[in-house]
PDB file of C-alpha atoms in Angstrom:
ATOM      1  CA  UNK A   4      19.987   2.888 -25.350  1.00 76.00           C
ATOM      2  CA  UNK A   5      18.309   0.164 -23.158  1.00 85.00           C
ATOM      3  CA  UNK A   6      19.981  -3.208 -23.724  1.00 91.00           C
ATOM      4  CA  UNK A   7      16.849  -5.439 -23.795  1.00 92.00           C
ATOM      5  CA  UNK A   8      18.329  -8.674 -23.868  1.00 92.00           C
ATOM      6  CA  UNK A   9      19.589  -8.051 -20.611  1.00 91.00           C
ATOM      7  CA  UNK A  10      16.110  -6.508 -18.637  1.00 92.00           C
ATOM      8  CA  UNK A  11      14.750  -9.735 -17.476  1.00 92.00           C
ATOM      9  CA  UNK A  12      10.524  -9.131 -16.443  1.00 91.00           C
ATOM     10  CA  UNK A  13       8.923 -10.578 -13.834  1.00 89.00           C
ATOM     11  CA  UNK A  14       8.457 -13.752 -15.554  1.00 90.00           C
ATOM     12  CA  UNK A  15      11.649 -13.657 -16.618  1.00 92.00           C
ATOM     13  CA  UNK A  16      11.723 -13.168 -20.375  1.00 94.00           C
ATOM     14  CA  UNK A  17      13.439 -10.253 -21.964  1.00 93.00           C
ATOM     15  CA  UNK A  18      11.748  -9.813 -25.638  1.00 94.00           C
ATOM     16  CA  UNK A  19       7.810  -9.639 -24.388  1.00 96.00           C
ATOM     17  CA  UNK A  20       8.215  -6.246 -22.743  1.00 96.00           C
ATOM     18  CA  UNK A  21      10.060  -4.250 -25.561  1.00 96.00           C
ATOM     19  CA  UNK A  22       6.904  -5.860 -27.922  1.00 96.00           C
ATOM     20  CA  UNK A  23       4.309  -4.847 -25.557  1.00 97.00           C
ATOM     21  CA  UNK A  24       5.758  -1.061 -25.421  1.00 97.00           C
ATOM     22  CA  UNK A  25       5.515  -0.694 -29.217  1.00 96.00           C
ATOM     23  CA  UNK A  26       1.625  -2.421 -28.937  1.00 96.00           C
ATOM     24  CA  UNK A  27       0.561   0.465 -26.321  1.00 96.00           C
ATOM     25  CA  UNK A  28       2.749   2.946 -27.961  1.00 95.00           C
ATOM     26  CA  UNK A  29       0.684   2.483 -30.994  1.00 94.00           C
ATOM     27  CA  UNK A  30      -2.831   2.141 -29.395  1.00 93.00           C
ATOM     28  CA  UNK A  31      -4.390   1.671 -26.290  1.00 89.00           C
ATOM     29  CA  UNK A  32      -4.339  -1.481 -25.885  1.00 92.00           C
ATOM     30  CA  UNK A  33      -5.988  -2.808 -22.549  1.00 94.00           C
ATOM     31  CA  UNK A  34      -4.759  -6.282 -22.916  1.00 96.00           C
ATOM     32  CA  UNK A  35      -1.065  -5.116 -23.542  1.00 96.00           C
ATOM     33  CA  UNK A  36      -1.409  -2.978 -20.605  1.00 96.00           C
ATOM     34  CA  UNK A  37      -2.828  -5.888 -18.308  1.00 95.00           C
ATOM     35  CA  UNK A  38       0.479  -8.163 -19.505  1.00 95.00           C
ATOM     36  CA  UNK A  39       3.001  -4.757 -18.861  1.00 95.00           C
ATOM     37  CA  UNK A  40       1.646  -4.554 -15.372  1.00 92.00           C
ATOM     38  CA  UNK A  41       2.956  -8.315 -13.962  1.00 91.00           C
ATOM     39  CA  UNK A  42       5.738  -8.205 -16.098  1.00 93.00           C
ATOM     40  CA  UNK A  43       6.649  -5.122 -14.928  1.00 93.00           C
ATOM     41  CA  UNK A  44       5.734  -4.936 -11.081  1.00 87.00           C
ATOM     42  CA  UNK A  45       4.637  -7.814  -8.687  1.00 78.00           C
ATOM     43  CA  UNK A  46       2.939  -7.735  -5.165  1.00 69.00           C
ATOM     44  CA  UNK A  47       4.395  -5.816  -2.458  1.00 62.00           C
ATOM     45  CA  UNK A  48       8.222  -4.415  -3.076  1.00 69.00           C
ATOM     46  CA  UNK A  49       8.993  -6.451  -6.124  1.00 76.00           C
ATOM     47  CA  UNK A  50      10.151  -4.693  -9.330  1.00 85.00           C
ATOM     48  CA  UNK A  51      11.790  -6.244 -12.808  1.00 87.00           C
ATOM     49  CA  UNK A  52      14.717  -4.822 -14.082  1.00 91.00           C
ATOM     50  CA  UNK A  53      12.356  -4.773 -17.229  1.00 92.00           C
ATOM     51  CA  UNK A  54      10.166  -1.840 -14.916  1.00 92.00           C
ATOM     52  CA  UNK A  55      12.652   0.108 -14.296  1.00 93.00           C
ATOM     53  CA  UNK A  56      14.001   0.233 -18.355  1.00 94.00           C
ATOM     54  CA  UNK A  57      10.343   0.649 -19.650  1.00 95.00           C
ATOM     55  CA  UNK A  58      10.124   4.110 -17.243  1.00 95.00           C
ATOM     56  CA  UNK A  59      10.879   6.615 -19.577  1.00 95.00           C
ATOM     57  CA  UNK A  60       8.829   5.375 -22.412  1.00 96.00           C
ATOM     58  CA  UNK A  61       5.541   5.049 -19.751  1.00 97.00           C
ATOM     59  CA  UNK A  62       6.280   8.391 -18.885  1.00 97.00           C
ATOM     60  CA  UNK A  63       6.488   9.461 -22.508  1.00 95.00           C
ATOM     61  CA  UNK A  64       2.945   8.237 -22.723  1.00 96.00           C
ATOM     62  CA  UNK A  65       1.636   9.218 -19.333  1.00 95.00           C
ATOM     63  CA  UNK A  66       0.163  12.540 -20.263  1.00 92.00           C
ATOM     64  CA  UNK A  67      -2.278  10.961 -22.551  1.00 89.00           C
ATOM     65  CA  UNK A  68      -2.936   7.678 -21.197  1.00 92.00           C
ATOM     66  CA  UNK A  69      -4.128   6.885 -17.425  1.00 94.00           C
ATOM     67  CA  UNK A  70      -2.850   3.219 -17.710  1.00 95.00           C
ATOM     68  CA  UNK A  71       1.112   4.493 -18.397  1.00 96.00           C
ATOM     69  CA  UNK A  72       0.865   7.213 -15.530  1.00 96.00           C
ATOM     70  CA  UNK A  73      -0.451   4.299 -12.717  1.00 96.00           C
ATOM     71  CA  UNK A  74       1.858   2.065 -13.615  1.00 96.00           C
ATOM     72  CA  UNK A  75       4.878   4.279 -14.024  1.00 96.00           C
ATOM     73  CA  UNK A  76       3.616   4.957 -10.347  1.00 96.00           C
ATOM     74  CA  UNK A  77       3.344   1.843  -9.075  1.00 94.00           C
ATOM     75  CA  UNK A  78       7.480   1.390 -10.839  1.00 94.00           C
ATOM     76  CA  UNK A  79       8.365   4.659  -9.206  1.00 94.00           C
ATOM     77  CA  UNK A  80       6.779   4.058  -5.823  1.00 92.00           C
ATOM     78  CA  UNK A  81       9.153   0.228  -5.663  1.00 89.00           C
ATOM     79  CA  UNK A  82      12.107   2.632  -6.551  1.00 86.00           C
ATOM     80  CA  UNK A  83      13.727   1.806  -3.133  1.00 80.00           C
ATOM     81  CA  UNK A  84      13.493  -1.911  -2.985  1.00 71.00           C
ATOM     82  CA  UNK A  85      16.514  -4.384  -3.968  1.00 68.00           C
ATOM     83  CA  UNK A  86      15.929  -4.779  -7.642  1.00 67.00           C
ATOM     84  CA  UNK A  87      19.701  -4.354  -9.269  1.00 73.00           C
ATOM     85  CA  UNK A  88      18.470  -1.408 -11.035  1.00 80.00           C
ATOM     86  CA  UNK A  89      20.309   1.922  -9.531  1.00 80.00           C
ATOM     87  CA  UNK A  90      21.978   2.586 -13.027  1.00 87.00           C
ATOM     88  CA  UNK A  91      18.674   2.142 -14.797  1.00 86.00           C
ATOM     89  CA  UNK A  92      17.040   4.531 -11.756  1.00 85.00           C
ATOM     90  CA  UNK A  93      19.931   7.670 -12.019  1.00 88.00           C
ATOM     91  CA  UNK A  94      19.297   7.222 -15.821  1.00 90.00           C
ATOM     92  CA  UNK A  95      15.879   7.809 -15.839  1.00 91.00           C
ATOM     93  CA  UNK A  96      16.314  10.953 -13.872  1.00 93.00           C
ATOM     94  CA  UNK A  97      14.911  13.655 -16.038  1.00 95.00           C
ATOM     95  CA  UNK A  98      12.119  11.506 -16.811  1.00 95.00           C
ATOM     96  CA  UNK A  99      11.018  10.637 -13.366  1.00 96.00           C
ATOM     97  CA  UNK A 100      11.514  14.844 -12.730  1.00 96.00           C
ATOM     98  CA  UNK A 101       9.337  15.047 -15.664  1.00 97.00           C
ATOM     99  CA  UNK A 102       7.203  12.417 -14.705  1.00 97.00           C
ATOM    100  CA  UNK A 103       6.734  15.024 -10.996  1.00 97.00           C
ATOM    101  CA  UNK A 104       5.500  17.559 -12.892  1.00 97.00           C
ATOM    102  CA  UNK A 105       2.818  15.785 -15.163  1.00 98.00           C
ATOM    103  CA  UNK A 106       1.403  14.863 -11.800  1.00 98.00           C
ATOM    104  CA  UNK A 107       0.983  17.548  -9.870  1.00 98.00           C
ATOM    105  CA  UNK A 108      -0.725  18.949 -13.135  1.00 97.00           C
ATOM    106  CA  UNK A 109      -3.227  16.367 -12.374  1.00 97.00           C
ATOM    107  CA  UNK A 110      -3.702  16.758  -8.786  1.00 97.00           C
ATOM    108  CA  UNK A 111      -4.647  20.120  -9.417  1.00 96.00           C
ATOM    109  CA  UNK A 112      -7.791  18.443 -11.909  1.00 95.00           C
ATOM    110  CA  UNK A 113      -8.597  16.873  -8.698  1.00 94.00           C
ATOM    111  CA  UNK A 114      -8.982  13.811 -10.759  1.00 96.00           C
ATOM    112  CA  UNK A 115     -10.869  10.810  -9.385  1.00 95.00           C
ATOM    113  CA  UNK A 116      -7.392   8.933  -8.431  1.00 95.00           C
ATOM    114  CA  UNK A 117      -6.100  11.470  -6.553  1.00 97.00           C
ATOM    115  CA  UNK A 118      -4.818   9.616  -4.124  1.00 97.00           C
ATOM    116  CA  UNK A 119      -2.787   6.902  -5.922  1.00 96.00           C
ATOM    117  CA  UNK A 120      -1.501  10.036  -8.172  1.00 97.00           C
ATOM    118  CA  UNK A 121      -0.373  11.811  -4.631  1.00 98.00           C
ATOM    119  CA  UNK A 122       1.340   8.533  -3.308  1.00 97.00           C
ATOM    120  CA  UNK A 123       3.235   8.303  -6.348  1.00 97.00           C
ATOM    121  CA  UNK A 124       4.240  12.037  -6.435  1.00 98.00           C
ATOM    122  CA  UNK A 125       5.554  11.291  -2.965  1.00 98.00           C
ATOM    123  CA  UNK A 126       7.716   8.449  -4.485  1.00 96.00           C
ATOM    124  CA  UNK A 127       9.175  10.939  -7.721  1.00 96.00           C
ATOM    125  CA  UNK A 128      10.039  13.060  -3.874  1.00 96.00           C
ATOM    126  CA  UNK A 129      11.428   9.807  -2.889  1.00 94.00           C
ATOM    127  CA  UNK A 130       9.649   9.970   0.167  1.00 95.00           C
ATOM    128  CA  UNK A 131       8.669   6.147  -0.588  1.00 93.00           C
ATOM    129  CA  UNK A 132       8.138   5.012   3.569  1.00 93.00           C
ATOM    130  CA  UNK A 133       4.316   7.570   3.092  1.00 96.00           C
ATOM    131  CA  UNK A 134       4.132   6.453  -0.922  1.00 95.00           C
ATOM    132  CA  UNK A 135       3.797   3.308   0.471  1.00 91.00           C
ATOM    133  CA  UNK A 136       1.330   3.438   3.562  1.00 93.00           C
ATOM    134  CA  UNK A 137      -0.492   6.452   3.375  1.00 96.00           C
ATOM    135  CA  UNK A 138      -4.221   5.593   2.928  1.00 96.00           C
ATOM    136  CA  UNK A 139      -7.084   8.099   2.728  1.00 96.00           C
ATOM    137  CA  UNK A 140      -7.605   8.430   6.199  1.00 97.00           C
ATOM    138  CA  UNK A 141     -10.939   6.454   6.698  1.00 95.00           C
ATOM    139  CA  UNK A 142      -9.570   3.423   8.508  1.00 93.00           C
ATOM    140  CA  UNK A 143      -5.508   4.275   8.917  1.00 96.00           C
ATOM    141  CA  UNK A 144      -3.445   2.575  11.507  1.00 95.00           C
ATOM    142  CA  UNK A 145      -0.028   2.909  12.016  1.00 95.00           C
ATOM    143  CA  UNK A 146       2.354   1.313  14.504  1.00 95.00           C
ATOM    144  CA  UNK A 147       4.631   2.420  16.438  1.00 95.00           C
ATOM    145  CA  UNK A 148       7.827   1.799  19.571  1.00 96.00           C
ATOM    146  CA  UNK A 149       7.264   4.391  21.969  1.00 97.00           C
ATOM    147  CA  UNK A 150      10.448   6.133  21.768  1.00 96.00           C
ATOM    148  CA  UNK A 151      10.392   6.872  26.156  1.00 96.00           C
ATOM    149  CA  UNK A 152       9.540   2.657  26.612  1.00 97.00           C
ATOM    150  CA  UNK A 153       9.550   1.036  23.727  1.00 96.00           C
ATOM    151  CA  UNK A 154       5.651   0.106  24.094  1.00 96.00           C
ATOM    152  CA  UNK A 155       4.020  -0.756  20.802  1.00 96.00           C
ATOM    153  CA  UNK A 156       1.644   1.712  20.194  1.00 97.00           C
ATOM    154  CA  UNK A 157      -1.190   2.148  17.437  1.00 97.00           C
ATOM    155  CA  UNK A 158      -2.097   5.143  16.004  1.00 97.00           C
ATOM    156  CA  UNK A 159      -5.368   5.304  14.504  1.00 97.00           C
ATOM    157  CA  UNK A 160      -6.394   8.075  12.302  1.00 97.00           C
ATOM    158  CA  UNK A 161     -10.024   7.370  10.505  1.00 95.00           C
ATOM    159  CA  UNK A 162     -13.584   7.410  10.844  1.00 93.00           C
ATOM    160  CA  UNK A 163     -13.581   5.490  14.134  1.00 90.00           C
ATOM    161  CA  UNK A 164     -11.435   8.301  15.976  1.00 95.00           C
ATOM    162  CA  UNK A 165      -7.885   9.693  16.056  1.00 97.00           C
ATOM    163  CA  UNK A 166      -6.355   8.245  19.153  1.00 98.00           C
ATOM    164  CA  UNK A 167      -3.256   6.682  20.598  1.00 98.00           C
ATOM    165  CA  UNK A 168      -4.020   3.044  22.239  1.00 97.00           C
ATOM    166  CA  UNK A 169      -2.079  -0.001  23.544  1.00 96.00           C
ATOM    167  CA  UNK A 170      -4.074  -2.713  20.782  1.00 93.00           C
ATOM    168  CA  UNK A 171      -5.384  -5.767  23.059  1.00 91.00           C
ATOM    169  CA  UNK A 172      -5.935  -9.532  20.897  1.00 87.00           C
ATOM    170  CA  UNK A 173      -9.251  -9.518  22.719  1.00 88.00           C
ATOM    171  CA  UNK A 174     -10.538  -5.728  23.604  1.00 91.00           C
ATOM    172  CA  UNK A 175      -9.112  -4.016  20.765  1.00 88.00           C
ATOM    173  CA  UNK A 176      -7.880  -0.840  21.099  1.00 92.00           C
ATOM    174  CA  UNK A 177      -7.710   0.186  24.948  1.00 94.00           C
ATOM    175  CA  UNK A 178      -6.429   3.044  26.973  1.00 95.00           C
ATOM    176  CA  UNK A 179      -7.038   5.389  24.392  1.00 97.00           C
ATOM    177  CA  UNK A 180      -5.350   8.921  23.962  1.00 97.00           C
ATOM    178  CA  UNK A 181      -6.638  12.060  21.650  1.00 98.00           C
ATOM    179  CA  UNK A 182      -4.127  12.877  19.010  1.00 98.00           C
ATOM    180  CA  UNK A 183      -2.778  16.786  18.880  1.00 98.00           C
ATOM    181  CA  UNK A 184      -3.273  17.763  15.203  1.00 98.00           C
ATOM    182  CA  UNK A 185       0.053  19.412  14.378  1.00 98.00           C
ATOM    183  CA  UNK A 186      -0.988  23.193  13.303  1.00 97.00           C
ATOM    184  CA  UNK A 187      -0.343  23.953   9.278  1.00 96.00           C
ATOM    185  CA  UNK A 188       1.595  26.960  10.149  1.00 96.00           C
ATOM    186  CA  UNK A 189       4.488  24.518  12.387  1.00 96.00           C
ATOM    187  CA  UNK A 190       4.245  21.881  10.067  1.00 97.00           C
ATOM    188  CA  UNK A 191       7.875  21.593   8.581  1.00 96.00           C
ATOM    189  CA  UNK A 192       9.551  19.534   5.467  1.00 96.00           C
ATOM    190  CA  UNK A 193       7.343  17.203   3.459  1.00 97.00           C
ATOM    191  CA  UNK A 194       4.730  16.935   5.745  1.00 97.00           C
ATOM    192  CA  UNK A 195       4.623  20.827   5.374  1.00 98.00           C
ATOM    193  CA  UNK A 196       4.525  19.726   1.326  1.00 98.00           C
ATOM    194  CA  UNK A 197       2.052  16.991   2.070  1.00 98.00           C
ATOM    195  CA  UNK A 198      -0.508  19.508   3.914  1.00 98.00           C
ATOM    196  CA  UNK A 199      -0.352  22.236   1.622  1.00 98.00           C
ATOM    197  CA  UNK A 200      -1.128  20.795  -1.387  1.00 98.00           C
ATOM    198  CA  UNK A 201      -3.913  18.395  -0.131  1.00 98.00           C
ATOM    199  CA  UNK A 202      -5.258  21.933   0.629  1.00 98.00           C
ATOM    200  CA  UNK A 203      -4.413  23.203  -2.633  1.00 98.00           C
ATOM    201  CA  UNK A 204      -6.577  20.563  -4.106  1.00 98.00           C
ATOM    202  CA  UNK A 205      -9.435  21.159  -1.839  1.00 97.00           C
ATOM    203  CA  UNK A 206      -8.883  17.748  -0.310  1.00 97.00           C
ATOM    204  CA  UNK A 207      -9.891  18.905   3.315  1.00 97.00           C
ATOM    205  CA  UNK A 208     -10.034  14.805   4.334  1.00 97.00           C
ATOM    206  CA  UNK A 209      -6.276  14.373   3.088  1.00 97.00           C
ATOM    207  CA  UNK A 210      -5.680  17.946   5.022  1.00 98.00           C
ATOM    208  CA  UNK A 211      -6.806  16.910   8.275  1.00 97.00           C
ATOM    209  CA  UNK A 212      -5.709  13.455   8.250  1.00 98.00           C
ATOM    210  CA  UNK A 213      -2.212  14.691   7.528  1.00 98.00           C
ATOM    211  CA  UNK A 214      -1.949  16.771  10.184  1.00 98.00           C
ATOM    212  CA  UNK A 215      -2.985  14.312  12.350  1.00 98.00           C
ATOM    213  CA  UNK A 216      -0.130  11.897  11.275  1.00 98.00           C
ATOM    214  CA  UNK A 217       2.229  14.833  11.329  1.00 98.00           C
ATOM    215  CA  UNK A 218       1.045  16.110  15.044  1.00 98.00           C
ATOM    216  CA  UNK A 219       1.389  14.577  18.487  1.00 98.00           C
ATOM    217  CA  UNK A 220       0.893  11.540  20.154  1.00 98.00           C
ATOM    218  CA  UNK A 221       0.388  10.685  24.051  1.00 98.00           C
ATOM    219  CA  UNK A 222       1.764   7.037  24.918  1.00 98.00           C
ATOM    220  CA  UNK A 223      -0.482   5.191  26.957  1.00 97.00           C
ATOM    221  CA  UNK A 224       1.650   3.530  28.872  1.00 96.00           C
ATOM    222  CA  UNK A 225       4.245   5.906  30.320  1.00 97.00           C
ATOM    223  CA  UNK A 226       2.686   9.084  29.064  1.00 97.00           C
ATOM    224  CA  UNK A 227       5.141  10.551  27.283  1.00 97.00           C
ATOM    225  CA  UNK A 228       4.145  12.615  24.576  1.00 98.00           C
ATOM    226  CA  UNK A 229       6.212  12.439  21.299  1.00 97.00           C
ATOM    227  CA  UNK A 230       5.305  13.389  17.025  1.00 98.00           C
ATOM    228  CA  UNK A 231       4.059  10.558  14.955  1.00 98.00           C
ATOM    229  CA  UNK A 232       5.707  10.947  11.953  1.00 97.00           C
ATOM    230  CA  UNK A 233       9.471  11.161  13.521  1.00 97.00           C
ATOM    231  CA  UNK A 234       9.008   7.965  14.736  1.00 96.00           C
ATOM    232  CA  UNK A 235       7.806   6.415  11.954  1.00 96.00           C
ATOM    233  CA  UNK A 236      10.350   7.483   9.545  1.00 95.00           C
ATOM    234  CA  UNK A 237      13.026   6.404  11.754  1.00 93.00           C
ATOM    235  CA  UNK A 238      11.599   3.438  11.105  1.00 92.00           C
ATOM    236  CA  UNK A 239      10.587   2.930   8.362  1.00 90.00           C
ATOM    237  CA  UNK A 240      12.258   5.281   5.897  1.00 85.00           C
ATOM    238  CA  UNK A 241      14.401   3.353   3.399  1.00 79.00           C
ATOM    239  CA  UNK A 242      18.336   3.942   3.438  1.00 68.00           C
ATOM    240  CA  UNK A 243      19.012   5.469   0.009  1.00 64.00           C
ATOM    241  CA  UNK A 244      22.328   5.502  -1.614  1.00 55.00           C
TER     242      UNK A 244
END
């Protein structure tokens, strides 16, 4: 039973959150759902104590109501940050393992959000460094240390070219090296994960983009040859306890 009087929101009240459950638990109500979301969640890492008590109930109504699965998403994909909440977080376990399933359901609708519904299945995984980044491969750029000489390297995966470069203030992106598209059948772990179901879902953009990120990169400056994604989960991916 979730002490409320204790789960202070993001504004720092502890009675408007329980209220606004019971509103959208009744109806859909866009303007309680509007008020849950910056009570709830703000910018960038920042998650109430209040987010992480209201989980189960937003999953509860997630099957039925787009508003409760994106921001039970948006709670799930903070998950790692410094909020206080750990005891909330291994409490809501079933429900976030519930909440896994509901969504890969609707990936498989191939559902007009299917990204933001992939990036927070990869957060229920608790792979929240790619929940957090991963874009849809148009314009992506990721950047990295060179793990042979520590040059800062950017990794560009989108419409203007999957390279390696060393990124120039005034030239932009010079020196540029093709990217080696890891093959499905070596891909390994979650990027194995990652790859198949984009497949699954017929999301052949996703597909490709993710083996990119999962392949090979050339450094341009010592030409050393080393795979993207190791080196940006070592990082970037969170310490979890």
């Amino acid at each position: 039973m979730v002490n409320w009087a204790r789960m202070y929101d993001c504004r720092f009240d502890t009675d408007r959150v329980p209220e606004l459950l019971e509103r959208v638990e009744r109806e859909n109500d866009d303007k309680a759902w509007e008020e849950l979301g910056y009570r709830l969640i703000l910018e960038h890492d920042l998650l109430s104590l209040a987010g992480l008590a209201a989980l189960p109930r937003l999953v509860r109504l997630a099957s039925g109501h787009a508003d409760a699965r994106h921001l039970a998403g948006e709670i799930i994909e903070r998950a790692a940050g410094h909020h206080g909440g750990d005891e909330l977080l291994a409490d809501s376990a079933d429900a976030i393992a519930e909440f896994g399933a509901l969504l890969d359901r609707h990936l498989q609708s191939r559902p007009a959000d299917y990204l933001a519904t992939f990036r927070a299945l990869l957060a229920v995984r608790e792979q929240y460094h790619w929940a957090n980044v991963l874009g849809d491969f148009t314009d992506d750029f990721y950047h990295l240390a060179c793990p042979h000489c520590a040059a800062e390297v950017t990794i560009a995966i989108g419409d203007h070219g999957r390279y390696s470069a060393i990124r120039d203030w005034n030239l932009g992106d010079v020196d540029r090296r093709d990217l080696r598209p890891a093959p499905a059948e070596e891909l390994l772990g979650v990027g194995r994960w990652m790859h198949e179901t984009t497949v699954r879902d017929g999301e052949a953009l996703l597909a490709d983009g993710i083996a990119h990120l999962f392949g090979k990169a050339e450094c341009p400056t010592c030409a050393s040859v080393f795979t993207i994604a190791d080196e940006y989960e070592a990082a970037n991916r969170p310490v979890l306890q």
